mmCIF file of C-alpha atoms and ligand atoms in Angstrom:
data_model
loop_
_atom_site.group_PDB
_atom_site.id
_atom_site.type_symbol
_atom_site.label_atom_id
_atom_site.label_comp_id
_atom_site.label_asym_id
_atom_site.label_seq_id
_atom_site.Cartn_x
_atom_site.Cartn_y
_atom_site.Cartn_z
ATOM 1 C CA MET A 1 -35.468 -14.584 -6.098
ATOM 2 C CA THR A 2 -38.719 -13.151 -7.557
ATOM 3 C CA SER A 3 -39.768 -14.798 -10.799
ATOM 4 C CA SER A 4 -39.822 -12.656 -13.895
ATOM 5 C CA PRO A 5 -43.057 -12.419 -15.903
ATOM 6 C CA ARG A 6 -40.961 -12.258 -19.089
ATOM 7 C CA SER A 7 -38.989 -15.178 -20.372
ATOM 8 C CA LEU A 8 -35.487 -14.508 -21.577
ATOM 9 C CA PRO A 9 -34.177 -15.960 -24.809
ATOM 10 C CA LEU A 10 -31.696 -18.231 -23.082
ATOM 11 C CA ARG A 11 -29.045 -20.394 -24.655
ATOM 12 C CA PRO A 12 -28.856 -24.121 -23.906
ATOM 13 C CA GLY A 13 -27.921 -24.758 -20.308
ATOM 14 C CA ALA A 14 -25.198 -26.777 -18.669
ATOM 15 C CA ARG A 15 -24.001 -29.863 -20.487
ATOM 16 C CA PRO A 16 -22.423 -32.977 -18.967
ATOM 17 C CA GLY A 17 -18.730 -33.473 -19.580
ATOM 18 C CA HIS A 18 -18.193 -29.740 -19.984
ATOM 19 C CA VAL A 19 -16.278 -27.286 -17.826
ATOM 20 C CA TYR A 20 -17.600 -23.774 -17.360
ATOM 21 C CA LEU A 21 -15.016 -21.225 -16.240
ATOM 22 C CA VAL A 22 -17.405 -18.806 -14.593
ATOM 23 C CA GLY A 23 -16.575 -15.305 -13.455
ATOM 24 C CA ALA A 24 -18.470 -14.767 -10.210
ATOM 25 C CA GLY A 25 -17.799 -11.046 -9.969
ATOM 26 C CA PRO A 26 -16.187 -9.101 -7.140
ATOM 27 C CA GLY A 27 -18.329 -10.319 -4.258
ATOM 28 C CA ASP A 28 -21.874 -8.909 -4.223
ATOM 29 C CA PRO A 29 -24.030 -11.842 -5.442
ATOM 30 C CA GLU A 30 -26.314 -9.356 -7.259
ATOM 31 C CA LEU A 31 -23.436 -8.795 -9.678
ATOM 32 C CA LEU A 32 -23.487 -12.357 -11.025
ATOM 33 C CA THR A 33 -24.533 -12.669 -14.653
ATOM 34 C CA LEU A 34 -27.670 -14.596 -15.562
ATOM 35 C CA ARG A 35 -25.457 -17.134 -17.332
ATOM 36 C CA ALA A 36 -23.344 -17.634 -14.214
ATOM 37 C CA LEU A 37 -26.411 -18.160 -12.048
ATOM 38 C CA ARG A 38 -28.039 -20.629 -14.446
ATOM 39 C CA LEU A 39 -24.867 -22.686 -14.686
ATOM 40 C CA MET A 40 -24.391 -22.665 -10.912
ATOM 41 C CA GLU A 41 -27.952 -23.916 -10.479
ATOM 42 C CA ALA A 42 -27.330 -26.758 -12.934
ATOM 43 C CA ALA A 43 -23.822 -27.836 -11.907
ATOM 44 C CA ASP A 44 -22.934 -31.329 -10.688
ATOM 45 C CA VAL A 45 -19.768 -30.016 -9.097
ATOM 46 C CA ALA A 46 -18.465 -26.549 -8.247
ATOM 47 C CA VAL A 47 -14.726 -25.916 -7.892
ATOM 48 C CA TYR A 48 -14.002 -22.657 -6.092
ATOM 49 C CA ASP A 49 -11.375 -20.654 -4.232
ATOM 50 C CA ASN A 50 -11.122 -18.070 -1.479
ATOM 51 C CA LEU A 51 -12.491 -15.154 -3.507
ATOM 52 C CA ILE A 52 -15.862 -16.922 -3.650
ATOM 53 C CA GLY A 53 -17.892 -15.900 -0.613
ATOM 54 C CA PRO A 54 -20.543 -17.986 1.150
ATOM 55 C CA GLN A 55 -23.431 -15.960 -0.294
ATOM 56 C CA ILE A 56 -22.358 -16.855 -3.814
ATOM 57 C CA LEU A 57 -21.602 -20.463 -2.962
ATOM 58 C CA ASP A 58 -25.122 -20.753 -1.544
ATOM 59 C CA LEU A 59 -26.489 -20.173 -5.046
ATOM 60 C CA VAL A 60 -24.859 -23.360 -6.375
ATOM 61 C CA ALA A 61 -27.302 -26.288 -6.699
ATOM 62 C CA PRO A 62 -27.718 -27.823 -3.215
ATOM 63 C CA SER A 63 -27.060 -31.260 -4.722
ATOM 64 C CA ALA A 64 -23.722 -30.212 -6.270
ATOM 65 C CA GLN A 65 -20.439 -31.345 -4.815
ATOM 66 C CA ARG A 66 -18.267 -28.406 -3.681
ATOM 67 C CA ILE A 67 -14.492 -28.606 -3.972
ATOM 68 C CA TYR A 68 -12.296 -25.891 -2.434
ATOM 69 C CA VAL A 69 -8.983 -25.276 -4.171
ATOM 70 C CA GLY A 70 -8.316 -21.911 -2.612
ATOM 71 C CA LYS A 71 -5.019 -20.184 -2.394
ATOM 72 C CA LYS A 72 -3.819 -17.538 -0.039
ATOM 73 C CA ARG A 73 -0.700 -15.597 -0.904
ATOM 74 C CA ALA A 74 1.694 -17.568 1.291
ATOM 75 C CA ASP A 75 -0.327 -20.761 1.321
ATOM 76 C CA HIS A 76 -0.819 -22.436 -2.029
ATOM 77 C CA SER A 77 -3.273 -25.115 -1.022
ATOM 78 C CA VAL A 78 -3.688 -26.646 -4.502
ATOM 79 C CA PRO A 79 -1.025 -25.943 -7.127
ATOM 80 C CA GLN A 80 -2.388 -24.519 -10.366
ATOM 81 C CA PRO A 81 -1.486 -27.538 -12.577
ATOM 82 C CA GLU A 82 -3.386 -29.783 -10.182
ATOM 83 C CA ILE A 83 -6.463 -27.591 -10.503
ATOM 84 C CA GLY A 84 -6.258 -28.063 -14.267
ATOM 85 C CA GLU A 85 -5.946 -31.838 -13.830
ATOM 86 C CA LEU A 86 -8.863 -31.893 -11.406
ATOM 87 C CA LEU A 87 -11.137 -30.038 -13.858
ATOM 88 C CA VAL A 88 -10.145 -32.415 -16.651
ATOM 89 C CA SER A 89 -10.767 -35.560 -14.624
ATOM 90 C CA LEU A 90 -14.142 -34.355 -13.281
ATOM 91 C CA ALA A 91 -15.321 -33.518 -16.808
ATOM 92 C CA GLN A 92 -14.069 -36.848 -18.139
ATOM 93 C CA THR A 93 -16.301 -38.690 -15.675
ATOM 94 C CA GLY A 94 -19.229 -36.984 -17.384
ATOM 95 C CA LEU A 95 -19.987 -34.324 -14.785
ATOM 96 C CA CYS A 96 -21.069 -30.783 -15.501
ATOM 97 C CA VAL A 97 -18.284 -28.795 -13.861
ATOM 98 C CA VAL A 98 -18.548 -25.157 -12.857
ATOM 99 C CA ARG A 99 -15.216 -23.575 -11.998
ATOM 100 C CA LEU A 100 -16.129 -20.431 -10.045
ATOM 101 C CA LYS A 101 -13.553 -17.698 -10.184
ATOM 102 C CA GLY A 102 -13.572 -14.279 -8.528
ATOM 103 C CA GLY A 103 -14.157 -11.330 -10.853
ATOM 104 C CA ASP A 104 -13.476 -12.234 -14.466
ATOM 105 C CA PRO A 105 -11.737 -15.537 -15.268
ATOM 106 C CA TYR A 106 -9.360 -13.959 -17.763
ATOM 107 C CA ILE A 107 -8.248 -10.987 -15.668
ATOM 108 C CA PHE A 108 -5.484 -12.017 -13.263
ATOM 109 C CA GLY A 109 -7.466 -15.143 -12.468
ATOM 110 C CA ARG A 110 -5.168 -17.687 -14.110
ATOM 111 C CA GLY A 111 -8.174 -18.662 -16.202
ATOM 112 C CA GLY A 112 -5.856 -18.843 -19.196
ATOM 113 C CA GLU A 113 -3.875 -21.613 -17.540
ATOM 114 C CA GLU A 114 -7.019 -23.579 -16.762
ATOM 115 C CA ALA A 115 -8.257 -23.122 -20.335
ATOM 116 C CA GLU A 116 -4.866 -24.396 -21.495
ATOM 117 C CA SER A 117 -5.260 -27.612 -19.454
ATOM 118 C CA LEU A 118 -8.765 -28.162 -20.808
ATOM 119 C CA ALA A 119 -7.787 -27.458 -24.403
ATOM 120 C CA ALA A 120 -4.770 -29.783 -24.142
ATOM 121 C CA ALA A 121 -6.979 -32.598 -22.835
ATOM 122 C CA GLY A 122 -9.693 -31.992 -25.422
ATOM 123 C CA VAL A 123 -12.316 -31.208 -22.756
ATOM 124 C CA PRO A 124 -15.057 -28.906 -24.068
ATOM 125 C CA PHE A 125 -15.311 -25.699 -22.098
ATOM 126 C CA GLU A 126 -17.000 -22.300 -22.042
ATOM 127 C CA VAL A 127 -15.856 -19.091 -20.372
ATOM 128 C CA VAL A 128 -18.409 -16.813 -18.706
ATOM 129 C CA PRO A 129 -17.121 -13.286 -18.157
ATOM 130 C CA GLY A 130 -17.616 -11.645 -14.798
ATOM 131 C CA ILE A 131 -17.379 -8.150 -13.388
ATOM 132 C CA THR A 132 -13.730 -7.706 -12.601
ATOM 133 C CA ALA A 133 -12.726 -6.288 -9.202
ATOM 134 C CA ALA A 134 -11.647 -2.972 -10.734
ATOM 135 C CA ALA A 135 -15.089 -2.367 -12.243
ATOM 136 C CA GLY A 136 -16.865 -3.414 -9.047
ATOM 137 C CA VAL A 137 -14.594 -1.330 -6.838
ATOM 138 C CA GLY A 138 -14.881 1.714 -9.088
ATOM 139 C CA ALA A 139 -18.668 1.617 -9.069
ATOM 140 C CA TYR A 140 -19.197 0.814 -5.373
ATOM 141 C CA SER A 141 -16.513 3.062 -3.928
ATOM 142 C CA GLY A 142 -17.259 6.099 -6.117
ATOM 143 C CA ILE A 143 -14.246 6.168 -8.439
ATOM 144 C CA PRO A 144 -15.110 6.512 -12.143
ATOM 145 C CA LEU A 145 -12.109 4.746 -13.662
ATOM 146 C CA THR A 146 -12.191 7.036 -16.664
ATOM 147 C CA HIS A 147 -13.546 10.584 -16.770
ATOM 148 C CA ARG A 148 -13.224 13.101 -19.573
ATOM 149 C CA ALA A 149 -11.651 15.668 -17.278
ATOM 150 C CA PHE A 150 -9.175 13.393 -15.508
ATOM 151 C CA ALA A 151 -8.340 10.114 -17.217
ATOM 152 C CA GLN A 152 -8.714 9.083 -20.822
ATOM 153 C CA SER A 153 -7.452 5.571 -20.234
ATOM 154 C CA VAL A 154 -7.217 3.001 -17.496
ATOM 155 C CA VAL A 155 -4.557 0.351 -16.920
ATOM 156 C CA PHE A 156 -5.131 -2.865 -14.968
ATOM 157 C CA THR A 157 -1.871 -4.310 -13.741
ATOM 158 C CA SER A 158 -0.665 -6.691 -11.096
ATOM 159 C CA ALA A 159 1.987 -5.829 -8.560
ATOM 160 C CA TYR A 160 4.034 -9.005 -8.723
ATOM 161 C CA LEU A 161 7.457 -9.100 -7.178
ATOM 162 C CA LYS A 162 10.398 -10.367 -9.230
ATOM 163 C CA ASP A 163 13.588 -11.058 -7.264
ATOM 164 C CA GLY A 164 12.177 -9.078 -4.344
ATOM 165 C CA ALA A 165 11.452 -5.920 -6.351
ATOM 166 C CA LEU A 166 8.486 -4.636 -8.283
ATOM 167 C CA ASP A 167 9.178 -5.311 -11.926
ATOM 168 C CA LEU A 168 6.710 -3.029 -13.659
ATOM 169 C CA ASP A 169 6.618 -0.925 -16.799
ATOM 170 C CA TRP A 170 7.177 2.359 -14.944
ATOM 171 C CA PRO A 171 7.124 4.721 -17.955
ATOM 172 C CA ALA A 172 3.724 3.328 -18.944
ATOM 173 C CA LEU A 173 2.352 3.466 -15.393
ATOM 174 C CA THR A 174 3.458 7.018 -14.632
ATOM 175 C CA ARG A 175 2.058 8.622 -17.763
ATOM 176 C CA GLY A 176 -0.389 11.421 -16.971
ATOM 177 C CA GLY A 177 -4.098 11.403 -17.802
ATOM 178 C CA GLN A 178 -4.749 7.817 -16.841
ATOM 179 C CA THR A 179 -5.933 5.693 -13.957
ATOM 180 C CA VAL A 180 -3.866 2.714 -12.815
ATOM 181 C CA VAL A 181 -5.478 -0.142 -10.907
ATOM 182 C CA PHE A 182 -3.128 -2.555 -9.160
ATOM 183 C CA TYR A 183 -4.387 -6.041 -8.404
ATOM 184 C CA MET A 184 -2.616 -7.879 -5.571
ATOM 185 C CA GLY A 185 -0.738 -4.735 -4.589
ATOM 186 C CA LEU A 186 -1.683 -4.245 -0.951
ATOM 187 C CA SER A 187 1.128 -6.169 0.698
ATOM 188 C CA ARG A 188 3.750 -4.040 -1.061
ATOM 189 C CA LEU A 189 1.878 -0.758 -1.003
ATOM 190 C CA GLU A 190 4.665 1.288 0.516
ATOM 191 C CA THR A 191 7.208 0.276 -2.144
ATOM 192 C CA LEU A 192 4.601 0.743 -4.849
ATOM 193 C CA CYS A 193 3.830 4.339 -3.850
ATOM 194 C CA GLU A 194 7.535 5.180 -3.447
ATOM 195 C CA ASP A 195 8.392 3.690 -6.838
ATOM 196 C CA LEU A 196 5.583 5.575 -8.568
ATOM 197 C CA ILE A 197 6.901 8.846 -7.113
ATOM 198 C CA ARG A 198 10.493 7.962 -7.972
ATOM 199 C CA HIS A 199 9.481 7.281 -11.553
ATOM 200 C CA GLY A 200 7.781 10.625 -11.939
ATOM 201 C CA LEU A 201 4.241 10.761 -10.566
ATOM 202 C CA PRO A 202 3.645 13.749 -8.242
ATOM 203 C CA ALA A 203 3.520 12.727 -4.570
ATOM 204 C CA SER A 204 0.175 14.541 -4.438
ATOM 205 C CA THR A 205 -1.436 12.150 -6.954
ATOM 206 C CA PRO A 206 -4.700 10.909 -5.411
ATOM 207 C CA ALA A 207 -4.676 7.208 -4.535
ATOM 208 C CA ALA A 208 -6.932 4.793 -2.687
ATOM 209 C CA VAL A 209 -7.068 1.247 -1.407
ATOM 210 C CA VAL A 210 -10.410 -0.546 -1.486
ATOM 211 C CA ARG A 211 -10.785 -3.786 0.416
ATOM 212 C CA HIS A 212 -13.658 -6.237 -0.092
ATOM 213 C CA GLY A 213 -15.159 -4.002 -2.750
ATOM 214 C CA THR A 214 -18.933 -4.523 -3.268
ATOM 215 C CA LEU A 215 -19.204 -6.594 -0.081
ATOM 216 C CA PRO A 216 -21.060 -5.454 3.055
ATOM 217 C CA ASP A 217 -17.732 -4.821 4.817
ATOM 218 C CA GLN A 218 -16.175 -2.813 1.974
ATOM 219 C CA GLN A 219 -13.466 -0.482 3.278
ATOM 220 C CA VAL A 220 -12.046 2.517 1.434
ATOM 221 C CA VAL A 221 -8.923 4.395 2.485
ATOM 222 C CA SER A 222 -7.907 7.298 0.287
ATOM 223 C CA GLY A 223 -5.148 9.874 0.283
ATOM 224 C CA ASP A 224 -2.290 10.538 -2.060
ATOM 225 C CA LEU A 225 0.890 8.707 -2.986
ATOM 226 C CA ALA A 226 2.719 10.304 -0.068
ATOM 227 C CA THR A 227 0.129 9.502 2.599
ATOM 228 C CA LEU A 228 -1.691 6.356 1.487
ATOM 229 C CA ALA A 229 0.623 3.660 2.852
ATOM 230 C CA ALA A 230 0.593 5.080 6.397
ATOM 231 C CA ALA A 231 -3.186 5.558 6.341
ATOM 232 C CA VAL A 232 -3.731 1.987 5.171
ATOM 233 C CA ARG A 233 -1.386 0.660 7.822
ATOM 234 C CA ALA A 234 -3.240 2.640 10.485
ATOM 235 C CA ALA A 235 -6.565 1.249 9.281
ATOM 236 C CA GLY A 236 -5.139 -2.298 9.326
ATOM 237 C CA LEU A 237 -6.460 -3.268 5.897
ATOM 238 C CA GLN A 238 -5.824 -6.851 4.739
ATOM 239 C CA PRO A 239 -6.144 -8.398 1.253
ATOM 240 C CA PRO A 240 -8.039 -8.785 -0.979
ATOM 241 C CA ALA A 241 -7.818 -5.156 -1.955
ATOM 242 C CA LEU A 242 -7.133 -3.032 -4.995
ATOM 243 C CA VAL A 243 -4.916 0.018 -5.205
ATOM 244 C CA VAL A 244 -6.272 2.764 -7.471
ATOM 245 C CA VAL A 245 -3.994 5.621 -8.507
ATOM 246 C CA GLY A 246 -4.984 8.713 -10.452
ATOM 247 C CA ASP A 247 -6.844 12.011 -10.335
ATOM 248 C CA VAL A 248 -10.240 10.269 -10.547
ATOM 249 C CA VAL A 249 -9.726 9.157 -6.940
ATOM 250 C CA SER A 250 -10.374 12.785 -5.925
ATOM 251 C CA LEU A 251 -14.064 12.213 -6.771
ATOM 252 C CA GLN A 252 -14.427 9.340 -4.318
ATOM 253 C CA SER A 253 -15.547 11.328 -1.290
ATOM 254 C CA ARG A 254 -18.442 12.844 -3.259
ATOM 255 C CA PHE A 255 -19.389 9.844 -5.415
ATOM 256 C CA GLY A 256 -19.238 7.063 -2.826
ATOM 257 C CA TRP A 257 -22.817 5.792 -2.399
ATOM 258 C CA PHE A 258 -22.487 2.234 -1.128
ATOM 259 C CA GLN A 259 -23.402 1.855 2.511
ATOM 260 C CA GLY A 260 -22.177 -1.700 2.865
ATOM 261 C CA GLY A 261 -24.360 -3.742 5.155
ATOM 262 C CA ALA A 262 -27.369 -1.479 4.722
ATOM 263 C CA SER A 263 -27.963 -2.577 1.152
ATOM 264 C CA LEU A 264 -27.299 -6.276 1.474
HETATM 265 N N1 SAH B 1 -10.019 -12.480 -11.585
HETATM 266 C C1 SAH B 1 -10.159 -11.495 -10.526
HETATM 267 C C2 SAH B 1 -8.829 -11.091 -9.940
HETATM 268 C C3 SAH B 1 -8.083 -12.227 -9.287
HETATM 269 S S1 SAH B 1 -6.540 -11.713 -8.592
HETATM 270 C C4 SAH B 1 -10.919 -10.280 -11.054
HETATM 271 O O1 SAH B 1 -11.172 -10.178 -12.252
HETATM 272 O O2 SAH B 1 -11.304 -9.454 -10.240
HETATM 273 C C5 SAH B 1 -6.985 -11.404 -6.916
HETATM 274 C C6 SAH B 1 -6.915 -9.939 -6.612
HETATM 275 O O3 SAH B 1 -8.075 -9.288 -7.095
HETATM 276 C C7 SAH B 1 -6.886 -9.614 -5.133
HETATM 277 O O4 SAH B 1 -5.594 -9.738 -4.598
HETATM 278 C C8 SAH B 1 -7.354 -8.185 -5.149
HETATM 279 O O5 SAH B 1 -6.317 -7.325 -5.552
HETATM 280 C C9 SAH B 1 -8.388 -8.213 -6.250
HETATM 281 N N2 SAH B 1 -9.770 -8.370 -5.756
HETATM 282 C C10 SAH B 1 -10.606 -9.393 -5.996
HETATM 283 N N3 SAH B 1 -11.807 -9.173 -5.426
HETATM 284 C C11 SAH B 1 -11.728 -7.977 -4.816
HETATM 285 C C12 SAH B 1 -12.652 -7.179 -4.067
HETATM 286 N N4 SAH B 1 -13.904 -7.574 -3.829
HETATM 287 N N5 SAH B 1 -12.225 -5.990 -3.601
HETATM 288 C C13 SAH B 1 -10.978 -5.553 -3.834
HETATM 289 N N6 SAH B 1 -10.063 -6.257 -4.539
HETATM 290 C C14 SAH B 1 -10.436 -7.454 -5.022
#
């Protein structure tokens, strides 16, 4: 990193016995906040999961202990309550704990559950916001999530299954004039597109899947609700990926600027 000739008016740094729930952004290390970077450089221990790539982990203090608590969809390596207990016990031994989370800690990151554990145990904590995947994907793939001509609002939702079916607020998601971003939706993309059509969105509504947004291997597959699932299957995309639905996706082919590996 080049040093800046100006000094920033920074707040006090990392404190022992505290837990910092830090949003590490969607992947590109350049999208970390200054606060995130300073805390990572000062941490005694970093607790992280599979959304945290090696380039970001490399920015944690070399002396810090690194603890992986990652989860994959079918493979819950450390149950969420145990992560909460781990954070509490590390802080109670007087360590400065940085809990690195992909994107923003409070957007589908279960940061609320970790904050709950810390609050219940009386452990002091701070939350550092990060660039959520939707914002990163929008910028790097060329999809303005809102646009005066196409979408006056944007909805972030998850595509959880309940009893084997998508249990979503369909009237809200199929309203016109908005963009809908689905987190964790790739593995049930076909059902998702079919359900959106069944609940009233035109089959010709533009839609895209973006995998590894902001990373050198970012992949974008776009089409419409009728064609997207087959195109994504043909391209063999795997999570983590976002599904973006709405007329703004029609701008993607002209607004996409990120050349992946070339700029990192
Ligand atoms: N707290 C995170 C989201 C955690 S949920 C945030 O604010 O971004 C995990 C889901 O986020 C993944 O299944 C995927 O849908 C999405 N995601 C995270 N990083 C991503 C990336 N770089 N590109 C595309 N989707 C991503």
